[in-house]
């Protein structure tokens, strides 16, 4: 009787041991998966971010310096579009000047420039993002007005009004981004100092509220405005095609807005989604596990893509029309001719 009881106890205990072993194997597998994501995150920080930002720096500097040179030395008669595009190039140029610090810090996994430059770097980065969005939005509005009022008789097409709008954009974005200062800080990790990105800094509870407001005001509303004027352009073009009246070539303005909307959707949307998800994953209520490492890795991937617009924006200067490309090429030809004649 006692042997039967012992045998029954062993049989009843066997499933329990199997369950414990399964849990242990599952936990080991999960830890291994988390470790893999952590390794991927470190590799992306060191190589992906530094390389991507380096490419953006080189291409962006070449494009924006060319554009600034063209506007300052080639363009004599400015209009509202030129004002918006020139401000866009200045915003991009300011951001690109901060990239060498980021490239060096990610490549060496160490921030040596202090807290002030850490905060300033993140401020310029986000100020560029949201000024670019607003200037591209006003460019789409200006393109629609140019289609409807080809002789620029509307008040919104006046150069003076565009200057006021540009100043208002700088003030508005500064006010939008100022609350980011308390969330940004550098962190001492062992012997090294790290300048944390915005989504990884500050109190996640208050940071998430601010990030959602910034996403709405700085991204979603301008995107809606741009899509609205894109729709208005399509309607206008269909109406004009039925009337068979073309006062000016309309394919370039339409192509410009389509490209701007594509940039908004492809570059900016993943970044804003993952930024908010990254902040939310830092809340105490977020379930523990590998999800945080997965989110951090995906967030890293979207970051340089969002700021790729600084290298892409110069394309707009050549799609704008207004003979900008022709004037720039003519000016460069004159310069090289004078240089050649001087040498001979």
XYZ file of C-alpha atoms in Angstrom:
344
model
C 0.000 0.000 0.000
C 2.794 2.373 0.843
C 4.620 1.555 -2.406
C 1.480 2.302 -4.412
C 1.118 5.626 -2.635
C 4.738 6.567 -3.367
C 4.306 5.619 -7.009
C 1.175 7.773 -7.228
C 3.011 10.696 -5.704
C 5.810 10.362 -8.249
C 3.350 10.219 -11.135
C 1.441 13.241 -9.844
C 4.660 15.189 -9.367
C 5.929 14.403 -12.869
C 3.657 16.868 -14.719
C 4.721 19.569 -12.293
C 8.388 18.973 -13.044
C 7.676 19.021 -16.779
C 5.817 22.317 -16.376
C 8.704 23.869 -14.458
C 11.167 22.694 -17.095
C 9.010 24.141 -19.855
C 8.805 27.476 -18.029
C 12.562 27.499 -17.549
C 13.161 26.721 -21.247
C 10.639 29.422 -22.237
C 12.319 31.931 -19.934
C 15.760 31.104 -21.334
C 14.442 31.441 -24.882
C 12.867 34.805 -24.048
C 16.071 36.058 -22.435
C 18.037 34.949 -25.481
C 15.589 36.768 -27.771
C 15.806 39.930 -25.644
C 19.588 39.720 -25.754
C 19.486 39.491 -29.555
C 17.308 42.598 -29.788
C 19.662 44.420 -27.417
C 22.638 43.515 -29.605
C 20.741 44.690 -32.707
C 19.924 47.968 -30.942
C 23.583 48.612 -30.086
C 24.696 47.780 -33.635
C 22.092 50.123 -35.120
C 23.160 52.948 -32.813
C 26.846 52.567 -33.594
C 26.764 51.857 -37.320
C 23.313 52.589 -38.767
C 22.774 56.007 -37.148
C 26.313 57.274 -37.679
C 26.390 56.090 -41.308
C 22.903 57.322 -42.193
C 23.471 60.731 -40.590
C 26.831 60.936 -42.356
C 25.180 60.377 -45.746
C 22.511 62.953 -44.912
C 25.210 65.443 -43.895
C 27.179 65.110 -47.139
C 24.201 65.123 -49.518
C 22.288 67.736 -47.534
C 25.230 70.125 -47.333
C 25.925 69.875 -51.065
C 22.281 70.432 -51.958
C 21.482 73.204 -49.485
C 24.698 75.159 -50.044
C 23.969 75.072 -53.775
C 20.438 76.326 -53.169
C 21.485 79.093 -50.766
C 24.148 80.192 -53.265
C 21.556 80.186 -56.037
C 19.068 82.285 -54.099
C 21.604 84.809 -52.819
C 23.564 85.325 -56.037
C 21.314 84.240 -58.913
C 17.770 85.213 -58.019
C 16.984 88.898 -58.426
C 13.200 89.017 -58.212
C 11.860 87.117 -55.220
C 8.288 85.907 -54.821
C 6.399 84.118 -52.036
C 7.591 80.656 -53.111
C 11.214 81.785 -53.018
C 10.770 83.147 -49.499
C 9.367 79.853 -48.199
C 12.008 77.761 -49.938
C 14.857 79.966 -48.759
C 13.653 79.653 -45.149
C 13.384 75.899 -45.658
C 17.002 75.763 -46.811
C 18.165 77.831 -43.809
C 16.344 75.461 -41.445
C 17.907 72.432 -43.131
C 21.350 74.021 -43.102
C 21.140 74.746 -39.342
C 20.176 71.136 -38.652
C 22.933 69.734 -40.862
C 25.526 71.745 -38.935
C 24.631 69.792 -35.773
C 25.002 66.364 -37.398
C 28.808 65.983 -36.947
C 28.303 65.971 -33.166
C 25.652 63.255 -33.437
C 27.749 61.209 -35.860
C 30.765 61.270 -33.553
C 28.723 60.485 -30.441
C 26.961 57.475 -32.016
C 30.157 56.130 -33.582
C 32.033 56.300 -30.258
C 29.027 55.728 -27.978
C 30.053 58.772 -25.952
C 28.879 62.410 -25.738
C 31.717 64.836 -24.979
C 30.018 68.177 -25.669
C 28.179 68.763 -22.364
C 24.560 69.184 -21.329
C 24.010 72.567 -23.014
C 25.000 71.342 -26.466
C 23.026 68.134 -25.896
C 19.851 70.153 -25.295
C 20.655 72.569 -28.131
C 21.299 69.708 -30.551
C 17.945 68.061 -29.828
C 16.186 71.417 -30.018
C 17.605 72.241 -33.460
C 16.796 68.721 -34.654
C 13.091 69.022 -33.745
C 12.841 72.683 -34.766
C 14.078 71.726 -38.224
C 11.577 68.882 -38.437
C 8.538 71.048 -37.724
C 9.651 74.160 -39.607
C 10.246 71.936 -42.653
C 6.743 70.520 -42.360
C 5.162 73.974 -42.102
C 7.196 75.526 -44.914
C 6.353 72.599 -47.198
C 2.699 73.073 -46.263
C 2.764 76.757 -47.191
C 4.565 75.884 -50.414
C 1.671 73.584 -51.329
C -0.780 76.406 -50.579
C 1.273 78.787 -52.697
C 1.335 76.305 -55.590
C -2.430 75.994 -55.513
C -2.853 79.762 -55.467
C -0.427 80.072 -58.368
C -2.610 77.711 -60.383
C -5.727 79.669 -59.537
C -4.157 83.145 -59.709
C -1.284 82.817 -62.223
C -0.477 86.541 -62.096
C -0.020 86.499 -58.300
C -2.700 89.039 -57.530
C -3.879 87.246 -54.362
C -2.659 88.789 -51.077
C -1.287 85.430 -49.892
C 1.031 85.423 -52.917
C 2.698 88.710 -52.002
C 6.365 88.570 -51.034
C 5.790 90.746 -47.960
C 3.051 88.453 -46.682
C 5.290 85.409 -47.194
C 7.996 87.073 -45.080
C 5.481 87.616 -42.256
C 4.300 84.014 -42.541
C 7.899 82.773 -42.392
C 8.603 84.794 -39.250
C 5.381 83.444 -37.722
C 6.474 79.873 -38.544
C 9.794 80.338 -36.743
C 8.064 81.825 -33.680
C 5.352 79.141 -33.621
C 7.784 76.228 -33.926
C 10.023 77.733 -31.242
C 7.051 77.900 -28.884
C 6.052 74.352 -29.816
C 9.514 72.928 -29.186
C 10.465 74.938 -26.075
C 8.728 72.468 -23.691
C 11.140 69.806 -24.928
C 13.954 71.324 -22.842
C 12.964 69.765 -19.475
C 12.762 66.299 -21.061
C 16.241 66.310 -22.644
C 19.244 65.341 -20.555
C 22.550 63.561 -20.805
C 23.116 60.356 -18.866
C 26.250 58.964 -17.246
C 26.671 55.321 -18.241
C 29.797 53.996 -16.565
C 32.715 56.135 -17.713
C 30.843 57.433 -20.780
C 28.240 60.181 -21.104
C 25.286 59.659 -23.449
C 23.075 62.423 -24.876
C 19.709 60.686 -24.773
C 17.225 61.124 -27.572
C 13.983 62.912 -26.758
C 11.776 59.806 -26.502
C 14.184 58.159 -24.048
C 14.450 61.147 -21.702
C 12.325 62.728 -18.999
C 9.228 61.534 -17.195
C 7.370 59.285 -19.689
C 3.950 60.196 -18.269
C 4.244 63.916 -19.024
C 6.472 63.355 -22.022
C 3.806 61.239 -23.725
C 1.162 63.958 -23.282
C 3.486 66.563 -24.783
C 4.573 64.253 -27.615
C 0.961 63.524 -28.596
C 0.169 67.261 -28.634
C 3.285 67.946 -30.701
C 2.315 65.182 -33.129
C -1.146 66.692 -33.545
C -0.113 70.345 -33.885
C 3.209 69.901 -35.663
C 2.466 66.976 -37.945
C -1.155 65.836 -38.334
C -2.711 69.281 -38.829
C -0.115 70.396 -41.450
C -0.486 67.011 -43.155
C -4.262 67.490 -43.312
C -3.819 70.982 -44.774
C -1.413 69.696 -47.392
C -3.730 66.825 -48.354
C -6.616 69.294 -48.596
C -4.776 71.505 -51.074
C -3.588 68.443 -52.961
C -7.240 67.473 -53.363
C -8.075 71.043 -54.443
C -5.344 70.863 -57.072
C -6.688 67.604 -58.477
C -10.204 69.070 -58.678
C -8.852 72.216 -60.307
C -6.857 70.259 -62.894
C -9.840 68.086 -63.801
C -12.014 71.147 -64.252
C -9.398 72.878 -66.403
C -8.889 69.776 -68.533
C -12.629 69.642 -69.250
C -12.554 73.286 -70.254
C -9.369 72.702 -72.302
C -7.833 75.883 -71.012
C -4.249 75.873 -69.734
C -2.983 79.268 -68.660
C 0.294 77.775 -67.356
C 1.933 74.341 -67.158
C 0.169 72.576 -64.289
C 2.114 69.325 -64.079
C 5.000 70.799 -62.060
C 2.846 72.252 -59.256
C 0.945 68.994 -59.002
C 4.151 66.960 -58.997
C 5.551 69.183 -56.245
C 2.593 68.619 -53.928
C 2.444 64.883 -54.677
C 6.123 64.610 -53.760
C 5.600 66.635 -50.586
C 2.696 64.434 -49.485
C 4.770 61.335 -50.229
C 7.597 62.673 -48.069
C 5.142 63.398 -45.281
C 3.711 59.898 -45.389
C 6.847 57.817 -45.936
C 9.351 59.711 -43.785
C 7.421 61.434 -41.015
C 4.581 59.044 -40.150
C 6.670 56.040 -38.950
C 8.825 58.347 -36.829
C 5.888 59.966 -35.032
C 4.189 56.625 -34.444
C 7.300 54.955 -33.037
C 8.253 58.008 -30.968
C 4.943 57.907 -29.125
C 5.059 54.118 -28.787
C 8.621 54.354 -27.447
C 7.583 56.865 -24.770
C 4.523 54.774 -23.876
C 6.717 51.665 -23.495
C 8.613 53.415 -20.707
C 5.476 53.744 -18.554
C 5.186 51.540 -15.476
C 1.922 50.110 -16.795
C 3.638 48.767 -19.938
C 4.102 44.974 -19.763
C 7.667 43.878 -19.093
C 9.536 41.704 -21.561
C 11.259 41.969 -24.914
C 8.693 44.400 -26.306
C 10.674 47.375 -25.016
C 13.826 46.285 -26.828
C 11.864 45.625 -30.027
C 10.262 49.086 -29.847
C 13.600 50.789 -29.171
C 15.129 49.038 -32.181
C 12.277 50.000 -34.524
C 12.336 53.564 -33.206
C 16.043 53.818 -34.022
C 15.317 52.752 -37.609
C 12.728 55.526 -38.106
C 14.768 58.380 -36.645
C 17.217 59.147 -39.487
C 14.492 58.477 -42.056
C 12.418 61.357 -40.658
C 15.341 63.757 -41.006
C 16.217 62.573 -44.485
C 14.008 65.430 -45.679
C 16.936 67.820 -45.132
C 18.800 66.054 -47.929
C 15.703 65.625 -50.110
C 14.292 69.147 -49.786
C 16.692 70.675 -52.369
C 14.792 68.643 -54.981
C 11.925 71.058 -54.475
C 14.036 73.969 -55.632
C 14.477 72.319 -59.018
C 10.851 71.260 -59.334
C 9.573 74.697 -58.376
C 9.806 76.309 -61.768
C 10.435 80.061 -61.668
C 13.516 79.348 -63.836
C 15.612 78.716 -60.721
C 17.502 75.794 -62.247
C 18.205 77.708 -65.456
C 19.450 80.748 -63.538
C 21.718 78.644 -61.326
C 23.241 76.761 -64.270
C 23.722 80.021 -66.175
C 25.467 81.598 -63.197
C 27.791 78.608 -62.791
C 28.644 78.677 -66.506
C 29.509 82.363 -66.283
C 31.702 81.694 -63.259
C 33.630 78.846 -64.921
C 34.013 80.856 -68.150
C 35.453 83.817 -66.266
C 37.737 81.450 -64.332
C 38.969 79.835 -67.545
C 39.567 83.166 -69.290
C 41.447 84.445 -66.217
C 43.806 81.429 -66.278
C 44.475 81.758 -70.012
